[in-house]
Amino acid sequence: MDYEMITINLTKDGGQQFSEEFQALNPMKQVPALKIDGITIGQSLAIIEYLEETRPTPRLLPQDPKKRAHVRMISHLLASGIQPLQNLSVLKQVGQENQLTWAQQAISSGFNALEQILQSTAGKYCVGDEVSMADLCLAPQVANADRFKVDLTPYPTISRINKSLLALEAFQVSHPCRQPDTPPELRA
Amino acid sequence: MDYEMITINLTKDGGQQFSEEFQALNPMKQVPALKIDGITIGQSLAIIEYLEETRPTPRLLPQDPKKRAHVRMISHLLASGIQPLQNLSVLKQVGQENQLTWAQQAISSGFNALEQILQSTAGKYCVGDEVSMADLCLAPQVANADRFKVDLTPYPTISRINKSLLALEAFQVSHPCRQPDTPPELRA
């Protein structure tokens, strides 16, 4: 589908997500927000589910309800169980000197659980051999783990799946290190 | 539907969620976990979506995709944007003397956004006049707000919806203050 992307730089100008203009789109002052079909949707997983229901090609959820449950469980583990604990606003509250340890602890704790769950759900990707919403959540979280220098040795399944994902063009071009507003020191 | 509920007391015995038995059900060491149809599902919203897909009576998501997007946006705002920041394990990390302020800040910040979103989505309940997954997320979060002594005066819409919900038998019997293992000081 065609789209126009407007980048919201979370660190420039004191955080562009705090602008009046962006707050009108997403009162949570968080990215992303999607304007589509006359509505504006915040929250990444709500956005993905809407796209799935209205533009189901490619499919991001399997058809079998049990596999869908696995995809959603993993997606929510990442999006609720890890991401919010190591996002920018929380790390600011935690303070400069503690934030690396804090983020590492949040990610390791979630990855310990995820590695165990993947033993019974994963094929080539998080759930079976088809790319799903769970993989869309996994790749950026592994990128964040790298950024916070989390040792990935204890997570061979997570590492293997992430490598398979990064072999796909869609994941290469959308990687956090290749966004239009990625700061130079994080580019790759 | 028939079910058997097993309570996992988060503060008793050093936290029953850390038992080997429970970790086998939910490696995240968090409640809830649902054993159903031969699988085990963690993450509240993944559980609700599975029940919706396999046992859609009563419906917890509207049929219109835009309204479904609103329900999911609000549910995720509560489940990812507020709940994880004020749950037990995070508050332990924050430490006794800072945890009340921390929890109040997380809840107020999320409620500020939610109050604004509800202006365009709410009817009698969070999205229109039918109870949805969003309401299932709202009621326990308002209960937590009470527990952390958050002033609800700035949130008239949240307060009004919560009052409507607590008038329903399903919300009365499942309220956090009426769980089989609610500590005596939190019972009502």
mmCIF file of C-alpha atoms in Angstrom:
data_model
loop_
_atom_site.group_PDB
_atom_site.id
_atom_site.type_symbol
_atom_site.label_atom_id
_atom_site.label_comp_id
_atom_site.label_asym_id
_atom_site.label_seq_id
_atom_site.Cartn_x
_atom_site.Cartn_y
_atom_site.Cartn_z
ATOM 1 C CA MET A 1 0.000 0.000 0.000
ATOM 2 C CA ASP A 2 1.062 3.615 -0.503
ATOM 3 C CA TYR A 3 1.904 5.639 2.569
ATOM 4 C CA GLU A 4 3.536 8.854 3.636
ATOM 5 C CA MET A 5 5.877 8.594 6.617
ATOM 6 C CA ILE A 6 6.424 11.575 8.904
ATOM 7 C CA THR A 7 9.302 11.006 11.307
ATOM 8 C CA ILE A 8 8.934 12.089 14.924
ATOM 9 C CA ASN A 9 12.388 12.435 16.450
ATOM 10 C CA LEU A 10 12.143 11.456 20.117
ATOM 11 C CA THR A 11 15.290 13.317 21.181
ATOM 12 C CA LYS A 12 15.396 16.371 18.862
ATOM 13 C CA ASP A 13 13.800 19.692 19.937
ATOM 14 C CA GLY A 14 13.258 18.237 23.421
ATOM 15 C CA GLY A 15 11.242 15.394 21.853
ATOM 16 C CA GLN A 16 9.016 16.065 18.849
ATOM 17 C CA GLN A 17 6.402 13.665 20.296
ATOM 18 C CA PHE A 18 5.549 16.400 22.813
ATOM 19 C CA SER A 19 4.513 18.905 20.121
ATOM 20 C CA GLU A 20 0.877 20.032 20.161
ATOM 21 C CA GLU A 21 0.512 18.783 16.609
ATOM 22 C CA PHE A 22 1.632 15.243 17.478
ATOM 23 C CA GLN A 23 -0.270 15.098 20.772
ATOM 24 C CA ALA A 24 -3.452 15.748 18.790
ATOM 25 C CA LEU A 25 -2.668 12.556 16.827
ATOM 26 C CA ASN A 26 -1.539 10.489 19.787
ATOM 27 C CA PRO A 27 -2.317 11.830 23.268
ATOM 28 C CA MET A 28 0.094 9.221 24.708
ATOM 29 C CA LYS A 29 2.950 11.229 23.133
ATOM 30 C CA GLN A 30 4.412 8.009 21.790
ATOM 31 C CA VAL A 31 5.195 6.786 18.298
ATOM 32 C CA PRO A 32 3.728 5.426 16.143
ATOM 33 C CA ALA A 33 0.382 6.898 15.136
ATOM 34 C CA LEU A 34 -1.369 5.908 11.924
ATOM 35 C CA LYS A 35 -3.869 8.117 10.100
ATOM 36 C CA ILE A 36 -5.926 5.839 7.882
ATOM 37 C CA ASP A 37 -9.500 5.524 6.562
ATOM 38 C CA GLY A 38 -10.577 8.626 8.480
ATOM 39 C CA ILE A 39 -9.375 7.462 11.912
ATOM 40 C CA THR A 40 -6.103 7.807 13.827
ATOM 41 C CA ILE A 41 -4.744 4.765 15.629
ATOM 42 C CA GLY A 42 -2.045 4.685 18.309
ATOM 43 C CA GLN A 43 -0.387 1.575 19.823
ATOM 44 C CA SER A 44 1.656 -0.597 17.446
ATOM 45 C CA LEU A 45 -0.295 -3.828 17.912
ATOM 46 C CA ALA A 46 -3.662 -2.110 17.468
ATOM 47 C CA ILE A 47 -2.306 -0.671 14.210
ATOM 48 C CA ILE A 48 -1.091 -4.058 12.982
ATOM 49 C CA GLU A 49 -4.398 -5.746 13.877
ATOM 50 C CA TYR A 50 -6.310 -3.060 11.965
ATOM 51 C CA LEU A 51 -4.108 -3.481 8.887
ATOM 52 C CA GLU A 52 -4.582 -7.243 9.167
ATOM 53 C CA GLU A 53 -8.368 -6.892 9.234
ATOM 54 C CA THR A 54 -8.604 -4.376 6.399
ATOM 55 C CA ARG A 55 -5.572 -5.220 4.194
ATOM 56 C CA PRO A 56 -4.753 -8.881 4.877
ATOM 57 C CA THR A 57 -2.002 -9.225 2.261
ATOM 58 C CA PRO A 58 0.525 -10.221 3.413
ATOM 59 C CA ARG A 59 -1.069 -12.019 6.363
ATOM 60 C CA LEU A 60 0.547 -11.201 9.709
ATOM 61 C CA LEU A 61 -1.575 -13.618 11.742
ATOM 62 C CA PRO A 62 -2.013 -17.332 10.973
ATOM 63 C CA GLN A 63 -5.517 -18.662 10.357
ATOM 64 C CA ASP A 64 -5.531 -21.296 13.093
ATOM 65 C CA PRO A 65 -6.858 -19.767 16.362
ATOM 66 C CA LYS A 66 -4.268 -21.584 18.505
ATOM 67 C CA LYS A 67 -1.403 -20.294 16.377
ATOM 68 C CA ARG A 68 -2.966 -16.837 16.445
ATOM 69 C CA ALA A 69 -2.967 -17.086 20.248
ATOM 70 C CA HIS A 70 0.743 -17.937 20.193
ATOM 71 C CA VAL A 71 1.484 -15.006 17.888
ATOM 72 C CA ARG A 72 -0.424 -12.622 20.129
ATOM 73 C CA MET A 73 1.093 -14.014 23.341
ATOM 74 C CA ILE A 74 4.615 -13.438 21.996
ATOM 75 C CA SER A 75 3.721 -10.028 20.547
ATOM 76 C CA HIS A 76 2.261 -8.881 23.866
ATOM 77 C CA LEU A 77 5.160 -10.322 25.835
ATOM 78 C CA LEU A 78 7.435 -8.075 23.777
ATOM 79 C CA ALA A 79 5.125 -5.048 23.526
ATOM 80 C CA SER A 80 3.809 -5.062 27.119
ATOM 81 C CA GLY A 81 6.325 -7.181 29.011
ATOM 82 C CA ILE A 82 9.575 -5.651 27.746
ATOM 83 C CA GLN A 83 9.219 -2.571 25.532
ATOM 84 C CA PRO A 84 7.472 -0.209 27.988
ATOM 85 C CA LEU A 85 10.084 -0.891 30.670
ATOM 86 C CA GLN A 86 12.996 0.244 28.547
ATOM 87 C CA ASN A 87 11.490 3.060 26.521
ATOM 88 C CA LEU A 88 12.810 6.583 26.606
ATOM 89 C CA SER A 89 10.424 8.126 29.128
ATOM 90 C CA VAL A 90 10.980 5.378 31.699
ATOM 91 C CA LEU A 91 14.768 5.461 31.299
ATOM 92 C CA LYS A 92 14.669 9.225 31.888
ATOM 93 C CA GLN A 93 12.836 8.624 35.149
ATOM 94 C CA VAL A 94 15.306 5.924 36.160
ATOM 95 C CA GLY A 95 18.188 8.355 35.683
ATOM 96 C CA GLN A 96 21.399 8.315 33.647
ATOM 97 C CA GLU A 97 23.533 6.177 35.934
ATOM 98 C CA ASN A 98 21.012 3.350 36.417
ATOM 99 C CA GLN A 99 19.421 3.149 32.984
ATOM 100 C CA LEU A 100 21.767 0.665 31.337
ATOM 101 C CA THR A 101 21.341 -1.885 34.143
ATOM 102 C CA TRP A 102 17.589 -1.230 34.270
ATOM 103 C CA ALA A 103 17.153 -1.783 30.525
ATOM 104 C CA GLN A 104 19.359 -4.888 30.519
ATOM 105 C CA GLN A 105 17.344 -6.366 33.379
ATOM 106 C CA ALA A 106 14.007 -5.719 31.625
ATOM 107 C CA ILE A 107 15.200 -7.212 28.352
ATOM 108 C CA SER A 108 16.948 -10.254 29.872
ATOM 109 C CA SER A 109 13.999 -11.069 32.058
ATOM 110 C CA GLY A 110 11.626 -10.973 29.073
ATOM 111 C CA PHE A 111 14.021 -12.817 26.761
ATOM 112 C CA ASN A 112 14.462 -15.599 29.346
ATOM 113 C CA ALA A 113 10.721 -16.222 29.165
ATOM 114 C CA LEU A 114 10.541 -15.791 25.399
ATOM 115 C CA GLU A 115 13.393 -18.205 24.699
ATOM 116 C CA GLN A 116 11.499 -20.848 26.675
ATOM 117 C CA ILE A 117 8.179 -20.143 24.909
ATOM 118 C CA LEU A 118 9.785 -20.287 21.458
ATOM 119 C CA GLN A 119 10.877 -23.890 22.127
ATOM 120 C CA SER A 120 7.276 -24.931 21.554
ATOM 121 C CA THR A 121 6.120 -22.348 18.969
ATOM 122 C CA ALA A 122 9.030 -21.545 16.656
ATOM 123 C CA GLY A 123 9.801 -22.888 13.228
ATOM 124 C CA LYS A 124 11.882 -20.709 10.986
ATOM 125 C CA TYR A 125 10.229 -17.698 12.663
ATOM 126 C CA CYS A 126 8.553 -17.047 16.055
ATOM 127 C CA VAL A 127 5.464 -19.147 15.273
ATOM 128 C CA GLY A 128 6.008 -21.773 12.617
ATOM 129 C CA ASP A 129 7.523 -20.951 9.255
ATOM 130 C CA GLU A 130 5.516 -17.859 8.330
ATOM 131 C CA VAL A 131 6.472 -14.309 9.279
ATOM 132 C CA SER A 132 3.905 -12.921 11.739
ATOM 133 C CA MET A 133 3.163 -9.952 13.976
ATOM 134 C CA ALA A 134 5.360 -11.623 16.622
ATOM 135 C CA ASP A 135 8.382 -11.309 14.326
ATOM 136 C CA LEU A 136 7.583 -7.645 13.713
ATOM 137 C CA CYS A 137 7.878 -7.174 17.474
ATOM 138 C CA LEU A 138 10.973 -9.351 17.858
ATOM 139 C CA ALA A 139 13.333 -7.652 15.381
ATOM 140 C CA PRO A 140 13.217 -4.134 16.893
ATOM 141 C CA GLN A 141 13.467 -5.551 20.419
ATOM 142 C CA VAL A 142 16.624 -7.488 19.507
ATOM 143 C CA ALA A 143 17.977 -4.253 17.979
ATOM 144 C CA ASN A 144 17.309 -2.553 21.323
ATOM 145 C CA ALA A 145 19.006 -5.428 23.134
ATOM 146 C CA ASP A 146 22.093 -4.819 20.991
ATOM 147 C CA ARG A 147 21.926 -1.132 21.746
ATOM 148 C CA PHE A 148 21.842 -1.814 25.483
ATOM 149 C CA LYS A 149 24.663 -4.388 25.125
ATOM 150 C CA VAL A 150 22.607 -7.362 26.334
ATOM 151 C CA ASP A 151 24.545 -10.630 25.973
ATOM 152 C CA LEU A 152 22.466 -12.718 23.553
ATOM 153 C CA THR A 153 24.390 -15.977 24.112
ATOM 154 C CA PRO A 154 21.669 -17.384 26.420
ATOM 155 C CA TYR A 155 19.073 -16.868 23.663
ATOM 156 C CA PRO A 156 20.054 -19.045 20.699
ATOM 157 C CA THR A 157 16.494 -19.347 19.365
ATOM 158 C CA ILE A 158 15.832 -15.602 19.539
ATOM 159 C CA SER A 159 19.187 -14.975 17.818
ATOM 160 C CA ARG A 160 18.530 -17.530 15.095
ATOM 161 C CA ILE A 161 15.063 -16.160 14.306
ATOM 162 C CA ASN A 162 16.347 -12.593 14.270
ATOM 163 C CA LYS A 163 19.037 -13.599 11.794
ATOM 164 C CA SER A 164 16.434 -15.234 9.538
ATOM 165 C CA LEU A 165 14.314 -12.077 9.717
ATOM 166 C CA LEU A 166 17.209 -9.792 8.862
ATOM 167 C CA ALA A 167 17.750 -11.827 5.701
ATOM 168 C CA LEU A 168 14.363 -10.561 4.448
ATOM 169 C CA GLU A 169 14.277 -7.314 2.502
ATOM 170 C CA ALA A 170 11.229 -5.974 4.396
ATOM 171 C CA PHE A 171 13.141 -6.273 7.688
ATOM 172 C CA GLN A 172 16.331 -4.835 6.240
ATOM 173 C CA VAL A 173 14.763 -1.639 4.937
ATOM 174 C CA SER A 174 12.648 -1.058 8.069
ATOM 175 C CA HIS A 175 15.390 -1.792 10.613
ATOM 176 C CA PRO A 176 15.744 0.838 13.389
ATOM 177 C CA CYS A 177 19.296 1.552 12.192
ATOM 178 C CA ARG A 178 17.946 2.614 8.777
ATOM 179 C CA GLN A 179 15.120 5.011 9.599
ATOM 180 C CA PRO A 180 15.240 8.428 7.896
ATOM 181 C CA ASP A 181 15.883 10.082 11.269
ATOM 182 C CA THR A 182 18.183 7.482 12.858
ATOM 183 C CA PRO A 183 20.951 9.439 14.624
ATOM 184 C CA PRO A 184 24.326 9.014 12.831
ATOM 185 C CA GLU A 185 25.888 7.070 15.721
ATOM 186 C CA LEU A 186 23.163 4.387 15.464
ATOM 187 C CA ARG A 187 23.142 4.067 11.673
ATOM 188 C CA ALA A 188 24.339 0.919 9.942
ATOM 189 C CA MET B 1 -18.310 -21.454 30.041
ATOM 190 C CA ASP B 2 -17.141 -23.661 32.899
ATOM 191 C CA TYR B 3 -13.720 -22.992 34.353
ATOM 192 C CA GLU B 4 -11.555 -23.823 37.294
ATOM 193 C CA MET B 5 -9.672 -20.881 38.799
ATOM 194 C CA ILE B 6 -6.382 -21.426 40.605
ATOM 195 C CA THR B 7 -5.241 -18.335 42.485
ATOM 196 C CA ILE B 8 -1.583 -17.348 42.354
ATOM 197 C CA ASN B 9 -0.849 -15.038 45.261
ATOM 198 C CA LEU B 10 1.814 -12.548 44.142
ATOM 199 C CA THR B 11 2.963 -11.674 47.644
ATOM 200 C CA LYS B 12 2.513 -14.930 49.611
ATOM 201 C CA ASP B 13 5.408 -17.437 49.920
ATOM 202 C CA GLY B 14 7.734 -14.858 48.325
ATOM 203 C CA GLY B 15 5.430 -14.769 45.277
ATOM 204 C CA GLN B 16 3.680 -17.940 44.095
ATOM 205 C CA GLN B 17 4.256 -16.837 40.470
ATOM 206 C CA PHE B 18 7.903 -17.799 40.940
ATOM 207 C CA SER B 19 7.104 -21.459 41.694
ATOM 208 C CA GLU B 20 8.457 -24.032 39.228
ATOM 209 C CA GLU B 21 4.927 -25.237 38.637
ATOM 210 C CA PHE B 22 3.659 -21.804 37.608
ATOM 211 C CA GLN B 23 6.740 -20.916 35.575
ATOM 212 C CA ALA B 24 6.071 -23.988 33.453
ATOM 213 C CA LEU B 25 2.674 -22.470 32.633
ATOM 214 C CA ASN B 26 3.886 -18.899 32.164
ATOM 215 C CA PRO B 27 7.643 -18.372 31.851
ATOM 216 C CA MET B 28 7.052 -14.602 32.335
ATOM 217 C CA LYS B 29 6.142 -15.399 35.958
ATOM 218 C CA GLN B 30 3.088 -13.184 35.651
ATOM 219 C CA VAL B 31 -0.612 -13.791 36.034
ATOM 220 C CA PRO B 32 -2.800 -14.737 34.291
ATOM 221 C CA ALA B 33 -2.215 -17.952 32.373
ATOM 222 C CA LEU B 34 -5.046 -19.860 30.726
ATOM 223 C CA LYS B 35 -4.957 -23.591 29.987
ATOM 224 C CA ILE B 36 -7.521 -24.242 27.300
ATOM 225 C CA ASP B 37 -8.061 -26.507 24.282
ATOM 226 C CA GLY B 38 -4.668 -28.152 24.798
ATOM 227 C CA ILE B 39 -2.617 -24.945 24.823
ATOM 228 C CA THR B 40 -1.508 -22.529 27.546
ATOM 229 C CA ILE B 41 -1.804 -18.801 26.877
ATOM 230 C CA GLY B 42 -0.163 -15.970 28.814
ATOM 231 C CA GLN B 43 -0.770 -12.213 28.390
ATOM 232 C CA SER B 44 -4.286 -10.970 29.220
ATOM 233 C CA LEU B 45 -5.109 -9.492 25.812
ATOM 234 C CA ALA B 46 -3.916 -12.583 23.939
ATOM 235 C CA ILE B 47 -6.218 -14.623 26.191
ATOM 236 C CA ILE B 48 -9.200 -12.341 25.554
ATOM 237 C CA GLU B 49 -8.607 -12.363 21.772
ATOM 238 C CA TYR B 50 -8.472 -16.192 21.807
ATOM 239 C CA LEU B 51 -11.720 -16.427 23.763
ATOM 240 C CA GLU B 52 -13.280 -13.931 21.341
ATOM 241 C CA GLU B 53 -12.259 -16.038 18.347
ATOM 242 C CA THR B 54 -13.327 -19.381 19.782
ATOM 243 C CA ARG B 55 -16.225 -18.458 22.116
ATOM 244 C CA PRO B 56 -17.668 -15.183 20.805
ATOM 245 C CA THR B 57 -20.593 -14.974 23.202
ATOM 246 C CA PRO B 58 -20.674 -12.411 24.683
ATOM 247 C CA ARG B 59 -18.722 -10.412 22.078
ATOM 248 C CA LEU B 60 -15.859 -8.382 23.506
ATOM 249 C CA LEU B 61 -14.918 -6.699 20.221
ATOM 250 C CA PRO B 62 -17.331 -4.796 17.971
ATOM 251 C CA GLN B 63 -17.800 -5.981 14.375
ATOM 252 C CA ASP B 64 -16.801 -2.718 12.666
ATOM 253 C CA PRO B 65 -13.014 -2.690 12.013
ATOM 254 C CA LYS B 66 -12.655 0.987 13.010
ATOM 255 C CA LYS B 67 -14.393 0.399 16.314
ATOM 256 C CA ARG B 68 -12.278 -2.714 16.825
ATOM 257 C CA ALA B 69 -9.210 -0.511 16.290
ATOM 258 C CA HIS B 70 -10.451 1.891 18.967
ATOM 259 C CA VAL B 71 -11.075 -0.963 21.387
ATOM 260 C CA ARG B 72 -7.607 -2.361 20.799
ATOM 261 C CA MET B 73 -5.922 1.055 21.001
ATOM 262 C CA ILE B 74 -7.494 1.712 24.412
ATOM 263 C CA SER B 75 -6.829 -1.848 25.623
ATOM 264 C CA HIS B 76 -3.162 -1.598 24.642
ATOM 265 C CA LEU B 77 -2.824 1.889 26.105
ATOM 266 C CA LEU B 78 -3.901 0.391 29.428
ATOM 267 C CA ALA B 79 -2.116 -2.977 29.114
ATOM 268 C CA SER B 80 1.172 -1.699 27.624
ATOM 269 C CA GLY B 81 1.176 2.017 28.411
ATOM 270 C CA ILE B 82 0.203 1.916 32.085
ATOM 271 C CA GLN B 83 -0.043 -1.545 33.656
ATOM 272 C CA PRO B 84 3.568 -2.735 33.177
ATOM 273 C CA LEU B 85 4.939 0.472 34.723
ATOM 274 C CA GLN B 86 3.109 0.026 38.007
ATOM 275 C CA ASN B 87 3.133 -3.715 38.443
ATOM 276 C CA LEU B 88 4.688 -5.425 41.410
ATOM 277 C CA SER B 89 8.084 -6.344 39.953
ATOM 278 C CA VAL B 90 8.755 -2.814 38.692
ATOM 279 C CA LEU B 91 7.678 -1.208 41.954
ATOM 280 C CA LYS B 92 10.054 -3.524 43.814
ATOM 281 C CA GLN B 93 12.891 -2.290 41.605
ATOM 282 C CA VAL B 94 11.887 1.336 42.143
ATOM 283 C CA GLY B 95 12.083 0.830 45.892
ATOM 284 C CA GLN B 96 9.699 1.393 48.789
ATOM 285 C CA GLU B 97 10.117 5.145 49.215
ATOM 286 C CA ASN B 98 9.626 6.076 45.536
ATOM 287 C CA GLN B 99 6.975 3.606 44.470
ATOM 288 C CA LEU B 100 3.852 5.596 45.290
ATOM 289 C CA THR B 101 5.019 8.628 43.272
ATOM 290 C CA TRP B 102 6.216 6.361 40.453
ATOM 291 C CA ALA B 103 2.901 4.524 40.200
ATOM 292 C CA GLN B 104 0.888 7.748 40.422
ATOM 293 C CA GLN B 105 2.962 9.283 37.621
ATOM 294 C CA ALA B 106 2.516 6.233 35.345
ATOM 295 C CA ILE B 107 -1.243 6.110 35.924
ATOM 296 C CA SER B 108 -1.854 9.875 35.620
ATOM 297 C CA SER B 109 0.187 10.116 32.460
ATOM 298 C CA GLY B 110 -1.774 7.290 30.838
ATOM 299 C CA PHE B 111 -5.136 8.517 32.144
ATOM 300 C CA ASN B 112 -4.451 12.025 30.748
ATOM 301 C CA ALA B 113 -4.125 10.478 27.295
ATOM 302 C CA LEU B 114 -7.040 8.089 27.774
ATOM 303 C CA GLU B 115 -9.427 10.801 28.976
ATOM 304 C CA GLN B 116 -8.688 12.699 25.758
ATOM 305 C CA ILE B 117 -9.145 9.617 23.525
ATOM 306 C CA LEU B 118 -12.439 8.694 25.188
ATOM 307 C CA GLN B 119 -13.914 12.063 24.114
ATOM 308 C CA SER B 120 -14.161 10.668 20.598
ATOM 309 C CA THR B 121 -14.789 6.964 21.267
ATOM 310 C CA ALA B 122 -16.942 6.626 24.387
ATOM 311 C CA GLY B 123 -20.656 6.112 24.684
ATOM 312 C CA LYS B 124 -21.899 4.466 27.833
ATOM 313 C CA TYR B 125 -18.642 2.474 27.869
ATOM 314 C CA CYS B 126 -15.113 3.000 26.440
ATOM 315 C CA VAL B 127 -16.178 2.478 22.817
ATOM 316 C CA GLY B 128 -19.839 3.150 22.163
ATOM 317 C CA ASP B 129 -22.574 1.548 24.224
ATOM 318 C CA GLU B 130 -21.376 -2.066 24.289
ATOM 319 C CA VAL B 131 -19.001 -3.508 26.883
ATOM 320 C CA SER B 132 -15.707 -4.437 25.191
ATOM 321 C CA MET B 133 -12.178 -5.651 25.896
ATOM 322 C CA ALA B 134 -11.258 -2.004 26.575
ATOM 323 C CA ASP B 135 -13.665 -1.930 29.527
ATOM 324 C CA LEU B 136 -12.174 -5.168 30.855
ATOM 325 C CA CYS B 137 -8.835 -3.338 30.962
ATOM 326 C CA LEU B 138 -10.245 -0.107 32.374
ATOM 327 C CA ALA B 139 -11.968 -1.401 35.509
ATOM 328 C CA PRO B 140 -8.903 -3.067 37.116
ATOM 329 C CA GLN B 141 -6.710 -0.089 36.208
ATOM 330 C CA VAL B 142 -9.099 2.317 37.933
ATOM 331 C CA ALA B 143 -9.050 -0.022 40.930
ATOM 332 C CA ASN B 144 -5.256 0.252 40.918
ATOM 333 C CA ALA B 145 -5.517 4.037 40.624
ATOM 334 C CA ASP B 146 -7.661 4.017 43.773
ATOM 335 C CA ARG B 147 -5.149 1.803 45.492
ATOM 336 C CA PHE B 148 -2.333 4.232 44.664
ATOM 337 C CA LYS B 149 -4.507 7.207 45.715
ATOM 338 C CA VAL B 150 -4.546 8.840 42.286
ATOM 339 C CA ASP B 151 -6.882 11.853 42.210
ATOM 340 C CA LEU B 152 -9.542 10.967 39.624
ATOM 341 C CA THR B 153 -11.107 14.452 39.465
ATOM 342 C CA PRO B 154 -9.300 15.297 36.177
ATOM 343 C CA TYR B 155 -10.815 12.169 34.564
ATOM 344 C CA PRO B 156 -14.604 12.582 34.551
ATOM 345 C CA THR B 157 -15.130 10.295 31.540
ATOM 346 C CA ILE B 158 -12.966 7.502 32.961
ATOM 347 C CA SER B 159 -14.794 7.833 36.296
ATOM 348 C CA ARG B 160 -18.238 7.814 34.684
ATOM 349 C CA ILE B 161 -17.479 4.711 32.578
ATOM 350 C CA ASN B 162 -16.006 2.897 35.555
ATOM 351 C CA LYS B 163 -19.147 3.633 37.552
ATOM 352 C CA SER B 164 -21.305 2.227 34.720
ATOM 353 C CA LEU B 165 -19.139 -0.889 34.609
ATOM 354 C CA LEU B 166 -19.318 -1.455 38.356
ATOM 355 C CA ALA B 167 -23.103 -1.471 38.058
ATOM 356 C CA LEU B 168 -22.817 -4.695 36.019
ATOM 357 C CA GLU B 169 -22.809 -8.009 37.874
ATOM 358 C CA ALA B 170 -19.898 -9.422 35.814
ATOM 359 C CA PHE B 171 -17.689 -6.523 36.916
ATOM 360 C CA GLN B 172 -18.843 -6.672 40.523
ATOM 361 C CA VAL B 173 -18.022 -10.336 41.026
ATOM 362 C CA SER B 174 -14.657 -10.123 39.231
ATOM 363 C CA HIS B 175 -13.456 -6.895 40.872
ATOM 364 C CA PRO B 176 -9.892 -7.040 42.276
ATOM 365 C CA CYS B 177 -11.268 -6.391 45.759
ATOM 366 C CA ARG B 178 -13.350 -9.597 45.548
ATOM 367 C CA GLN B 179 -10.861 -12.219 44.354
ATOM 368 C CA PRO B 180 -10.629 -15.396 46.458
ATOM 369 C CA ASP B 181 -7.095 -14.418 47.506
ATOM 370 C CA THR B 182 -7.526 -10.647 47.898
ATOM 371 C CA PRO B 183 -5.635 -9.676 51.074
ATOM 372 C CA PRO B 184 -8.051 -8.658 53.875
ATOM 373 C CA GLU B 185 -6.913 -5.003 53.832
ATOM 374 C CA LEU B 186 -7.912 -4.659 50.154
ATOM 375 C CA ARG B 187 -11.262 -6.472 50.372
ATOM 376 C CA ALA B 188 -14.531 -4.610 49.899
#
